Tab-separated table of C-alpha atoms and ligand atoms in Angstrom:
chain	number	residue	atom	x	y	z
A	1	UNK	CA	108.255	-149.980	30.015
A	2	UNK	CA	112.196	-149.972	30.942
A	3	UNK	CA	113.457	-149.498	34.074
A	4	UNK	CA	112.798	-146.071	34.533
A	5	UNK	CA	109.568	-145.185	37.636
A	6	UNK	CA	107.718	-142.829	38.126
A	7	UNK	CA	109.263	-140.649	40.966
A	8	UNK	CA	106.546	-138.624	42.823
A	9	UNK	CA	106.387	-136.988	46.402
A	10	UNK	CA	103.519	-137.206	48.887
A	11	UNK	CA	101.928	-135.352	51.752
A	12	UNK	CA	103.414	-137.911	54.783
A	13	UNK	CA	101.647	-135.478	57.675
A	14	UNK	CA	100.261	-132.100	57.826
A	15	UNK	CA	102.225	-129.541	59.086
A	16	UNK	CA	102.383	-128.130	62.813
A	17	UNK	CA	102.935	-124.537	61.892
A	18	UNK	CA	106.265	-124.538	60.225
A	19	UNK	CA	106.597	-126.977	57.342
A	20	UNK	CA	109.392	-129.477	57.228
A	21	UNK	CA	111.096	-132.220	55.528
A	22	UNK	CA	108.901	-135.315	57.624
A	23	UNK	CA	105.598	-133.718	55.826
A	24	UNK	CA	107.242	-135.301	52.798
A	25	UNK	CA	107.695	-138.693	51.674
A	26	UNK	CA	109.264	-139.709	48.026
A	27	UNK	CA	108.402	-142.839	46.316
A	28	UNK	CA	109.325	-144.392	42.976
A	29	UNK	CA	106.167	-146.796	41.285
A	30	UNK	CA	106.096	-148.215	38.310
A	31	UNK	CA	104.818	-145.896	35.099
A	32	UNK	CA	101.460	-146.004	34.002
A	33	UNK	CA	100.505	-146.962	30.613
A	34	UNK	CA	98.197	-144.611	28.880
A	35	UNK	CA	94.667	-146.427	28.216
A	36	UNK	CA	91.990	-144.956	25.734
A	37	UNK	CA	91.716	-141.554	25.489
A	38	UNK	CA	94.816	-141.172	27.855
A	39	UNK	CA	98.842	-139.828	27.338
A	40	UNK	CA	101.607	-140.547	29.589
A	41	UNK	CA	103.447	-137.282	30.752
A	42	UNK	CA	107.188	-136.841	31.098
A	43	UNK	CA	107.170	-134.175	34.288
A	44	UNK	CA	110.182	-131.133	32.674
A	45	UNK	CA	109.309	-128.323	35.320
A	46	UNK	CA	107.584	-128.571	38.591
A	47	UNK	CA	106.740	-124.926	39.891
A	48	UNK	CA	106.816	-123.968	43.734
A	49	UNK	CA	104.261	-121.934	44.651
A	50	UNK	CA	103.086	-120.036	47.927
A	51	UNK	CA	99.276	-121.320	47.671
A	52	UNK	CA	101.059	-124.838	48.021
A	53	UNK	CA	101.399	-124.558	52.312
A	54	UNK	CA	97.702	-124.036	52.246
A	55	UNK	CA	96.579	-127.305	50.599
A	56	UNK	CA	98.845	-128.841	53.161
A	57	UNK	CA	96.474	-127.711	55.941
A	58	UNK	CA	92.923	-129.593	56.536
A	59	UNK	CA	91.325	-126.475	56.527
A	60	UNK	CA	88.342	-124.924	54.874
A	61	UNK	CA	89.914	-122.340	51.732
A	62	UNK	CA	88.857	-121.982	48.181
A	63	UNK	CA	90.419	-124.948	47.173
A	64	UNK	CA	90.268	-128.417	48.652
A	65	UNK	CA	93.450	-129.611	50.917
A	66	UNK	CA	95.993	-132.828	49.653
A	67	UNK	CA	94.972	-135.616	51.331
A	68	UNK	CA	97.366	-137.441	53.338
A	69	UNK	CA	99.401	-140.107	50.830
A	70	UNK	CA	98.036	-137.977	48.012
A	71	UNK	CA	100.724	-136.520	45.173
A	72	UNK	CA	101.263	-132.828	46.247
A	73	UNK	CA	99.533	-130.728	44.123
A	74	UNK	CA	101.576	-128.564	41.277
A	75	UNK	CA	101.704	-126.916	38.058
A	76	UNK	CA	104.033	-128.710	35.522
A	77	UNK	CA	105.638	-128.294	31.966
A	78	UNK	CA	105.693	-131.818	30.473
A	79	UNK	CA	106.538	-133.511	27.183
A	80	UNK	CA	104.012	-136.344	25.823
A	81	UNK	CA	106.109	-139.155	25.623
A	82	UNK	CA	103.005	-141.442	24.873
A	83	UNK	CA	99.751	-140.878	23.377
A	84	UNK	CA	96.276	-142.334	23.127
A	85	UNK	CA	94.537	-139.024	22.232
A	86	UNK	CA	94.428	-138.110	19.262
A	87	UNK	CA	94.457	-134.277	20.282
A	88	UNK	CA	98.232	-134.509	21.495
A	89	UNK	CA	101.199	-136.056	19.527
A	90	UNK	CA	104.384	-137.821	21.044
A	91	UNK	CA	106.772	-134.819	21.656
A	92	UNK	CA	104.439	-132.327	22.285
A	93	UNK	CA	105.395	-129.921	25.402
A	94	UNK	CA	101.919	-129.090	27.559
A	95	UNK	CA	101.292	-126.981	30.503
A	96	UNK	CA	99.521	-129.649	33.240
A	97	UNK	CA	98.537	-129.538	36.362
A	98	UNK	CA	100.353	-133.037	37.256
A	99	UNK	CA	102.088	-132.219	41.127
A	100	UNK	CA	105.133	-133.058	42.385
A	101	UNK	CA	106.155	-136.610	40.215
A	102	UNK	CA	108.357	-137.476	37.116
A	103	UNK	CA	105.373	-138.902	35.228
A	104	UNK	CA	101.363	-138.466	34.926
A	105	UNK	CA	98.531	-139.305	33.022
A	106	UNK	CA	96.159	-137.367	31.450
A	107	UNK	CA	93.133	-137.634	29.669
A	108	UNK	CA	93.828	-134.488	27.645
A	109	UNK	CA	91.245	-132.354	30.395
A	110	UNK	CA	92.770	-129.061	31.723
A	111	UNK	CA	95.906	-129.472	29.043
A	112	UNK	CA	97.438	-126.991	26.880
A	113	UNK	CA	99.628	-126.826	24.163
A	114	UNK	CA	102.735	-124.814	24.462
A	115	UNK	CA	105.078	-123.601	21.826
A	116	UNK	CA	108.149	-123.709	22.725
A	117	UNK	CA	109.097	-121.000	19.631
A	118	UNK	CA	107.410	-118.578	20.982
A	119	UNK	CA	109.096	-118.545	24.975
A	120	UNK	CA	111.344	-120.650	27.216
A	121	UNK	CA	108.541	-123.384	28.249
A	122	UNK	CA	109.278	-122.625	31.618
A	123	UNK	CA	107.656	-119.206	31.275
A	124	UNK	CA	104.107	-121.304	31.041
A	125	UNK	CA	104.479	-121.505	34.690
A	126	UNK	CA	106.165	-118.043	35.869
A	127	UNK	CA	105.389	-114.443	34.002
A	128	UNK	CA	103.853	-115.867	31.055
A	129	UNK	CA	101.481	-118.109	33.527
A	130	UNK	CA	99.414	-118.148	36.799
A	131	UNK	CA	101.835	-115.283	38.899
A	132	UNK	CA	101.943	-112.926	35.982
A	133	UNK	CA	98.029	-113.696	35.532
A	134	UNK	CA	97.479	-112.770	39.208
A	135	UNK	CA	99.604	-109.672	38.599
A	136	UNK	CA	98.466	-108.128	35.438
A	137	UNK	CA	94.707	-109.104	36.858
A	138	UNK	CA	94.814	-107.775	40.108
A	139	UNK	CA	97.032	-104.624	40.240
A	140	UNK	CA	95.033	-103.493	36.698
A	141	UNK	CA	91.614	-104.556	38.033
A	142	UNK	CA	91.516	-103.834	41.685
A	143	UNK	CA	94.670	-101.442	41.625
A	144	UNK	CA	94.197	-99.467	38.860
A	145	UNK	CA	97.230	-97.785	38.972
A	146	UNK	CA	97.242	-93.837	37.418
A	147	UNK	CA	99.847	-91.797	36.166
A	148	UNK	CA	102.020	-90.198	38.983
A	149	UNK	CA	100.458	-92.349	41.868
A	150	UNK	CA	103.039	-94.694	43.952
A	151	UNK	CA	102.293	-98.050	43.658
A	152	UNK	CA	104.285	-100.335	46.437
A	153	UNK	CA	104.360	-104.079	46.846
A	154	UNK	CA	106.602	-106.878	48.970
A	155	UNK	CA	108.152	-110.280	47.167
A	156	UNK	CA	109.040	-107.717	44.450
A	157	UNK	CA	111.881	-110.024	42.884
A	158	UNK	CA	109.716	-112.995	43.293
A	159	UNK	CA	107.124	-113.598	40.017
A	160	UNK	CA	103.811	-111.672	41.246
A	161	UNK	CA	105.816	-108.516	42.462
A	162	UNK	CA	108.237	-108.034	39.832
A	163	UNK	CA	105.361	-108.348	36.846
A	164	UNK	CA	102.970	-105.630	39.577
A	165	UNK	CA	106.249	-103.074	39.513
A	166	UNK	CA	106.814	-103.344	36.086
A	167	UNK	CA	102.937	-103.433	35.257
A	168	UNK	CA	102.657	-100.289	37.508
A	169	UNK	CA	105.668	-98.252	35.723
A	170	UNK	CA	104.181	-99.439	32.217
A	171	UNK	CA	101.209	-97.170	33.332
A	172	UNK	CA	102.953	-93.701	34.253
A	173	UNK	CA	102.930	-95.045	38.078
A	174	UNK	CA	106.305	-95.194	40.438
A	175	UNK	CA	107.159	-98.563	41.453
A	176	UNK	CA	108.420	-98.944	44.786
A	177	UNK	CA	109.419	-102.586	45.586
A	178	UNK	CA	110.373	-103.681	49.024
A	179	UNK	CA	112.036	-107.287	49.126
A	180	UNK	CA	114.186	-109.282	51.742
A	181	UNK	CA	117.966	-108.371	51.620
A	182	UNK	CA	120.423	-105.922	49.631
A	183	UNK	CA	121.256	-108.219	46.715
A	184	UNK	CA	116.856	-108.794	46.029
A	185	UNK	CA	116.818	-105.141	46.230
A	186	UNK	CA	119.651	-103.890	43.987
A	187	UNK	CA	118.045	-106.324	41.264
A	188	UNK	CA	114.680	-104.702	41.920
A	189	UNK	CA	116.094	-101.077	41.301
A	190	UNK	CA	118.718	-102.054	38.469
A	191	UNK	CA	117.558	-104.635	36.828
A	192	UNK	CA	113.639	-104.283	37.082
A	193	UNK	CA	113.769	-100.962	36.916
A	194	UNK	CA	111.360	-99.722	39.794
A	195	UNK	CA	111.910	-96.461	40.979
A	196	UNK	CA	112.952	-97.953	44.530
A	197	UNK	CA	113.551	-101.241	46.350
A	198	UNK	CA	113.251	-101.119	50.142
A	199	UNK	CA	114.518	-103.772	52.244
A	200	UNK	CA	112.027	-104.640	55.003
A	201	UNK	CA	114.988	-106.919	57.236
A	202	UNK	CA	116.330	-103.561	57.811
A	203	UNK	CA	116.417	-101.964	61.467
A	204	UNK	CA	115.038	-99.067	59.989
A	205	UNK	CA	112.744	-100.286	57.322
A	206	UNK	CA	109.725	-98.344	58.218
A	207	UNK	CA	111.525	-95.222	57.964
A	208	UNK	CA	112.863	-96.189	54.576
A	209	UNK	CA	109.625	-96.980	53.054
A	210	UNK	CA	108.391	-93.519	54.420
A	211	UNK	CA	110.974	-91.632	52.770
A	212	UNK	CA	111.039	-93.344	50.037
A	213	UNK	CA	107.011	-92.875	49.446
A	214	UNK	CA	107.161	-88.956	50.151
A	215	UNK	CA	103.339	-88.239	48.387
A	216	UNK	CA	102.094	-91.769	50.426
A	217	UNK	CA	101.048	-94.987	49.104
A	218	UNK	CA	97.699	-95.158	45.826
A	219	UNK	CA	97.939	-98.600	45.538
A	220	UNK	CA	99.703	-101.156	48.343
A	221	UNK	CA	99.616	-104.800	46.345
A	222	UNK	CA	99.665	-107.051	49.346
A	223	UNK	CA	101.380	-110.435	48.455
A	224	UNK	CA	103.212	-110.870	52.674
A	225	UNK	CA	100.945	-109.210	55.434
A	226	UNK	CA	102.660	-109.548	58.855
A	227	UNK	CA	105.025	-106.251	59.457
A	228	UNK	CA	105.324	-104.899	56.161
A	229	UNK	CA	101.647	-104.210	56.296
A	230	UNK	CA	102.236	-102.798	59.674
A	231	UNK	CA	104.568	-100.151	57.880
A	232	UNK	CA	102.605	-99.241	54.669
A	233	UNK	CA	99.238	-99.161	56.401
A	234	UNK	CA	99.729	-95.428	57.445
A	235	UNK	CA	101.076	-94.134	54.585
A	236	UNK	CA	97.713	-95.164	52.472
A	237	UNK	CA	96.153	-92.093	51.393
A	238	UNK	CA	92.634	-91.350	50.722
A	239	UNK	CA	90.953	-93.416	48.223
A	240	UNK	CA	93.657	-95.795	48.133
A	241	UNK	CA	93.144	-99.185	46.491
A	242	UNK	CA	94.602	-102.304	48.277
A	243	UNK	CA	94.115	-105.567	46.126
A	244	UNK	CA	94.908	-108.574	49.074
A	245	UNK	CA	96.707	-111.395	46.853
A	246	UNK	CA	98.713	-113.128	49.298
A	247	UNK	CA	99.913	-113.255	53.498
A	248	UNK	CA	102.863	-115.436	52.948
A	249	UNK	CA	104.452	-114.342	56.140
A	250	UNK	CA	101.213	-115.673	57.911
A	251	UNK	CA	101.144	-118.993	55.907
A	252	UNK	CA	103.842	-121.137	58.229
A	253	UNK	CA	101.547	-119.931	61.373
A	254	UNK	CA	102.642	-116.946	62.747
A	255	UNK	CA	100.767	-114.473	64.665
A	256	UNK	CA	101.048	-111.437	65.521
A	257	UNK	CA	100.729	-109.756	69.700
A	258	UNK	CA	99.228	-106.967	68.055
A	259	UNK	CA	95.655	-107.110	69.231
A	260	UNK	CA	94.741	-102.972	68.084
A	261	UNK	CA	94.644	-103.979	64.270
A	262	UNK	CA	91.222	-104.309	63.715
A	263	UNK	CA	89.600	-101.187	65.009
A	264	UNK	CA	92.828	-99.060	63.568
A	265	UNK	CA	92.153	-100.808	60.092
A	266	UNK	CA	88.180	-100.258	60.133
A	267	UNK	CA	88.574	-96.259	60.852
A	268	UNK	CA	91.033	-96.168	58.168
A	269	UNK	CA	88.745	-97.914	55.656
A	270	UNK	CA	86.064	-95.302	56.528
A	271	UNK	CA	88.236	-92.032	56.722
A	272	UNK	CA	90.315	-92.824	53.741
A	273	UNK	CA	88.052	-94.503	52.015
A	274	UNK	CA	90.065	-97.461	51.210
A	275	UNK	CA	89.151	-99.869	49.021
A	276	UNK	CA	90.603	-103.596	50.343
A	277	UNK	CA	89.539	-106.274	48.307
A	278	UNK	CA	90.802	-110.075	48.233
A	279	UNK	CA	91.251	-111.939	45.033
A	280	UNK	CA	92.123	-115.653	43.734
A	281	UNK	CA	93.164	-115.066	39.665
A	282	UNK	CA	90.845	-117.680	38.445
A	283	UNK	CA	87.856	-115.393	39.135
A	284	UNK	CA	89.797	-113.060	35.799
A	285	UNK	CA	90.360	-116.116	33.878
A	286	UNK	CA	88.610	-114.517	31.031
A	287	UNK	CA	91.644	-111.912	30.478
A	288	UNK	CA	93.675	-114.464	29.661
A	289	UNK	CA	94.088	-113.626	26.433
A	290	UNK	CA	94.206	-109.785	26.764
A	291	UNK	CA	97.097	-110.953	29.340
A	292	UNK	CA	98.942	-112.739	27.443
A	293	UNK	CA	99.085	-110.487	24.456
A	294	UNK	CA	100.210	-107.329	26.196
A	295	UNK	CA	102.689	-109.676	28.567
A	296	UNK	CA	104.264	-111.139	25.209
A	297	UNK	CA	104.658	-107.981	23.629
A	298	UNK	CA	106.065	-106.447	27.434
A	299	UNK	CA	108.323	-109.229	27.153
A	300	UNK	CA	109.453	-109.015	23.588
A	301	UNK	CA	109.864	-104.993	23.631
A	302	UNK	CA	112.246	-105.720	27.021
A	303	UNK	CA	109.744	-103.644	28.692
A	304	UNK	CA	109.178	-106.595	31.901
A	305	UNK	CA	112.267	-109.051	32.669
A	306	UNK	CA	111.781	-111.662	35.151
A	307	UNK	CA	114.071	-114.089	36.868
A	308	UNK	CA	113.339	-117.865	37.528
A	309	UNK	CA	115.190	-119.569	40.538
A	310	UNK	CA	115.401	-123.198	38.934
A	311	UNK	CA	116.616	-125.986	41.368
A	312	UNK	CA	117.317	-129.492	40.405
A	313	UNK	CA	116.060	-132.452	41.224
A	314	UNK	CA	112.671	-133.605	42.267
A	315	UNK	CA	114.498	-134.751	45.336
A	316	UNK	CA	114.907	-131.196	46.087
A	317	UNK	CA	111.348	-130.065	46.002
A	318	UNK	CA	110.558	-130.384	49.758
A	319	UNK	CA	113.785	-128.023	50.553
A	320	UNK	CA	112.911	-125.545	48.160
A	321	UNK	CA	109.743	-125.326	48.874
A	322	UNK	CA	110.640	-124.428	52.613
A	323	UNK	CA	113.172	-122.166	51.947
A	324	UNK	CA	110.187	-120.420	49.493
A	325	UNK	CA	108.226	-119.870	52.523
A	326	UNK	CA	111.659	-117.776	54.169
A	327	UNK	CA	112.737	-115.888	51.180
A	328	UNK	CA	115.734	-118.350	50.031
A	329	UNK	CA	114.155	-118.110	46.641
A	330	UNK	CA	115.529	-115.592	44.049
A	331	UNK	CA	113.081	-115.464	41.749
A	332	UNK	CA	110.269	-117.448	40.106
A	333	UNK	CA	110.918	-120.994	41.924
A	334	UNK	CA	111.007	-124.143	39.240
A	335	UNK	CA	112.163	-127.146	39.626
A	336	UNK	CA	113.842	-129.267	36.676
A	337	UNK	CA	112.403	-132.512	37.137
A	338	UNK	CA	113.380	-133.929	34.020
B	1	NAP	P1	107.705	-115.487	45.560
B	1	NAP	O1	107.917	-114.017	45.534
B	1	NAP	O2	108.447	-116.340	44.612
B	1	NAP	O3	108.155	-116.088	46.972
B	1	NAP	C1	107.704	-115.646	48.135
B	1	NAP	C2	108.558	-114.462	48.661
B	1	NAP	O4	107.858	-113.912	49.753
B	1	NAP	C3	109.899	-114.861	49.252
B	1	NAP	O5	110.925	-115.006	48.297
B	1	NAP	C4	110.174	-113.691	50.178
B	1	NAP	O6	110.740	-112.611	49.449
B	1	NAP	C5	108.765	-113.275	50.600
B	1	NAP	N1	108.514	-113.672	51.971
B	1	NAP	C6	108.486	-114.915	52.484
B	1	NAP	N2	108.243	-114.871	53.784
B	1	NAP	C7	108.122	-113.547	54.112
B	1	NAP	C8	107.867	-112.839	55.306
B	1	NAP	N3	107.684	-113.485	56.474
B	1	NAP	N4	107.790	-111.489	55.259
B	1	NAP	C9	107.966	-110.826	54.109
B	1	NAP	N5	108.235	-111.450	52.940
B	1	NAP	C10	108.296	-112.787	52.945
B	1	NAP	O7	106.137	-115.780	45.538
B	1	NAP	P2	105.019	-115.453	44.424
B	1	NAP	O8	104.681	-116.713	43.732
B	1	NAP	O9	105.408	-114.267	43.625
B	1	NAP	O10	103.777	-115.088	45.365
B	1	NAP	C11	103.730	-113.843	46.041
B	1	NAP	C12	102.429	-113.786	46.844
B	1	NAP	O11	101.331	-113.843	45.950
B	1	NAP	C13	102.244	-114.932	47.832
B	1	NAP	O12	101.644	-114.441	49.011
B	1	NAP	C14	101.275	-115.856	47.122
B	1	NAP	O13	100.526	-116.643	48.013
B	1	NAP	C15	100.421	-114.836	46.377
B	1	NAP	N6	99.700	-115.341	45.200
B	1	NAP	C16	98.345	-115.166	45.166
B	1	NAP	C17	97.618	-115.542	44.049
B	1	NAP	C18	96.133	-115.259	44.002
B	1	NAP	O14	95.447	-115.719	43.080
B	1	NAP	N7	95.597	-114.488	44.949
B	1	NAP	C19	98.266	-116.162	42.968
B	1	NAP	C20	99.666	-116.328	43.038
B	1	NAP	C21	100.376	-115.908	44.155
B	1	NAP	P3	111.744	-111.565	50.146
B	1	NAP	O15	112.987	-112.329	50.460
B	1	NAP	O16	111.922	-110.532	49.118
B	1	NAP	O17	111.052	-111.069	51.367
């Protein structure tokens, strides 16, 4: 092979709380060659993901952490620039799983062919992929949005919570979005299209959300936890459904002095009859199909929009991903590797 390496970034330590820049380290090795069976991976986009501070952490979740040294763990868009497999062609573009490097191999396992005719390749990872899975799945599954109710959920520019508000108006529901500053917001309102955007930085946010949910909350889609649950909590009415899909404002470590949650949440659950349930969006992997056909169509009729943040660089993966983890992002976070 020429001169170019393979350019890849590892876990260096595990985090103490807040991740930064010394839990990364960046090395350049020389590119594989594809053996039998195997094809050699040109990295295109690297997506950033929430879930990714977890696998940082040695501790027991529903997926196994990075080990220390290891390639961080990511979803890519690649190009087969070399092939052993009869299954996959030079030049074809395939969703992997390869992490945070220029270059992979694969043995063909866990690929997919993507066409790039039909969307931006770069959608594989964002609305067309594993956020607008987990947001089609859980908001119609768990949520089950209905006509008139008010549907709220936090991140709403980012990739789950703009496909739940869309999702949510798409069924007869009002979409109210709450997101971190006034530019995230007017995008939620004007662009989106959700009936309000709420931004939970302000002084006053609580009161905001209150006003701005006048018959209460049906559905809360919980993607953040921390003090924006704080604020929707009492404004769930009976029988509401709350489908937990993310905490990121716990993920970095942070706690909360509140020690009167618990008993507060349990009598709610029993006088409202709320239903809370946690979900990972492999266990729907089998509406994959359903969710891809109605999210294409969405798409095609203008009916969802989404917005990718795309930063370039592999270099530039360990900043992004920290700013992710504060809100820097605007939008579904890629990174253009190649
Ligand atoms: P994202 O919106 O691109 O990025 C995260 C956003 O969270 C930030 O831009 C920021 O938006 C907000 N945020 C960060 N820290 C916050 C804090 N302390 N308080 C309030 N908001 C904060 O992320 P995403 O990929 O769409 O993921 C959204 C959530 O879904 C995450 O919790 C993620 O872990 C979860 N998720 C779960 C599954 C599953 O299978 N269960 C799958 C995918 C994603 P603002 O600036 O607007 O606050």
């Amino acid at each position: 092979m020429s001169e170019v390496r393979n350019t890849r970034i590892v876990l260096a330590s595990r985090p103490q709380g807040t991740v930064t820049a010394e839990n990364f380290r960046i090395e350049a090795l020389a590119i594989p060659r594809p053996g039998t069976g195997e094809v050699l991976l040109k990295i295109l986009f690297l997506s950033l993901d929430p879930y990714m501070r977890g696998r940082m952490d040695d501790a027991k979740s529903y997926a196994a952490p990075v080990e220390i040294d290891a390639v961080m763990e990511g979803g890519t868009v690649a190009e087969v620039i070399a092939s052993n497999n009869p299954d996959f062609a030079v030049g074809d573009t395939v969703l992997s799983h390869s992490g945070w490097q220029s270059h992979a191999l694969s043995d063909g396992g866990g690929l997919l062919k993507l066409d790039p005719a039909l969307a931006p390749v770069s959608t594989a990872l964002g609305i067309l992929g594993m956020p607008g899975l987990t947001a089609y799945t859980g908001l119609l599954t768990i949520g089950r949005p209905q006509p008139g109710e008010t549907v709220v959920v936090a991140a709403a520019s980012g990739p789950v919570g703009s496909a739940v508000g869309q999702i949510a108006r798409i069924k007869g529901a009002r979409a109210v979005g709450i997101a971190g500053g006034a530019e995230k917001c007017a995008f939620v309102k004007d662009v989106l299209g959700f009936d309000a955007a709420i931004d939970h930085r302000a002084p006053d946010f609580p009161e905001q959300l209150q006003r701005a949910c006048p018959n209460g909350v049906d559905v809360y889609f919980e993607n953040v936890g921390g003090p924006v649950w704080d604020a929707v909590f009492p404004l769930l009415n009976t029988f509401a459904r709350v489908p937990v899909c993310g905490l990121i404002s716990q993920y970095n470590g942070a706690t909360s002095s509140q020690t009167d949650r618990l008993p507060r949440l349990m009598r709610s659950i029993l006088v409202k009859s709320l239903t809370i349930r946690g979900f990972i969006y492999r266990e729907f992997a089998d509406q994959r199909p359903a969710f891809l056909r109605e999210m294409s169509e969405w798409l095609r009729t203008g009916k969802v929009r989404y917005r990718e943040d795309i930063v370039d660089g592999l270099a530039n993966a360990p900043e992004a991903f920290m700013g992710l983890l504060k809100g820097r992002n605007f939008g579904k976070l890629l990174v253009r590797v190649s």
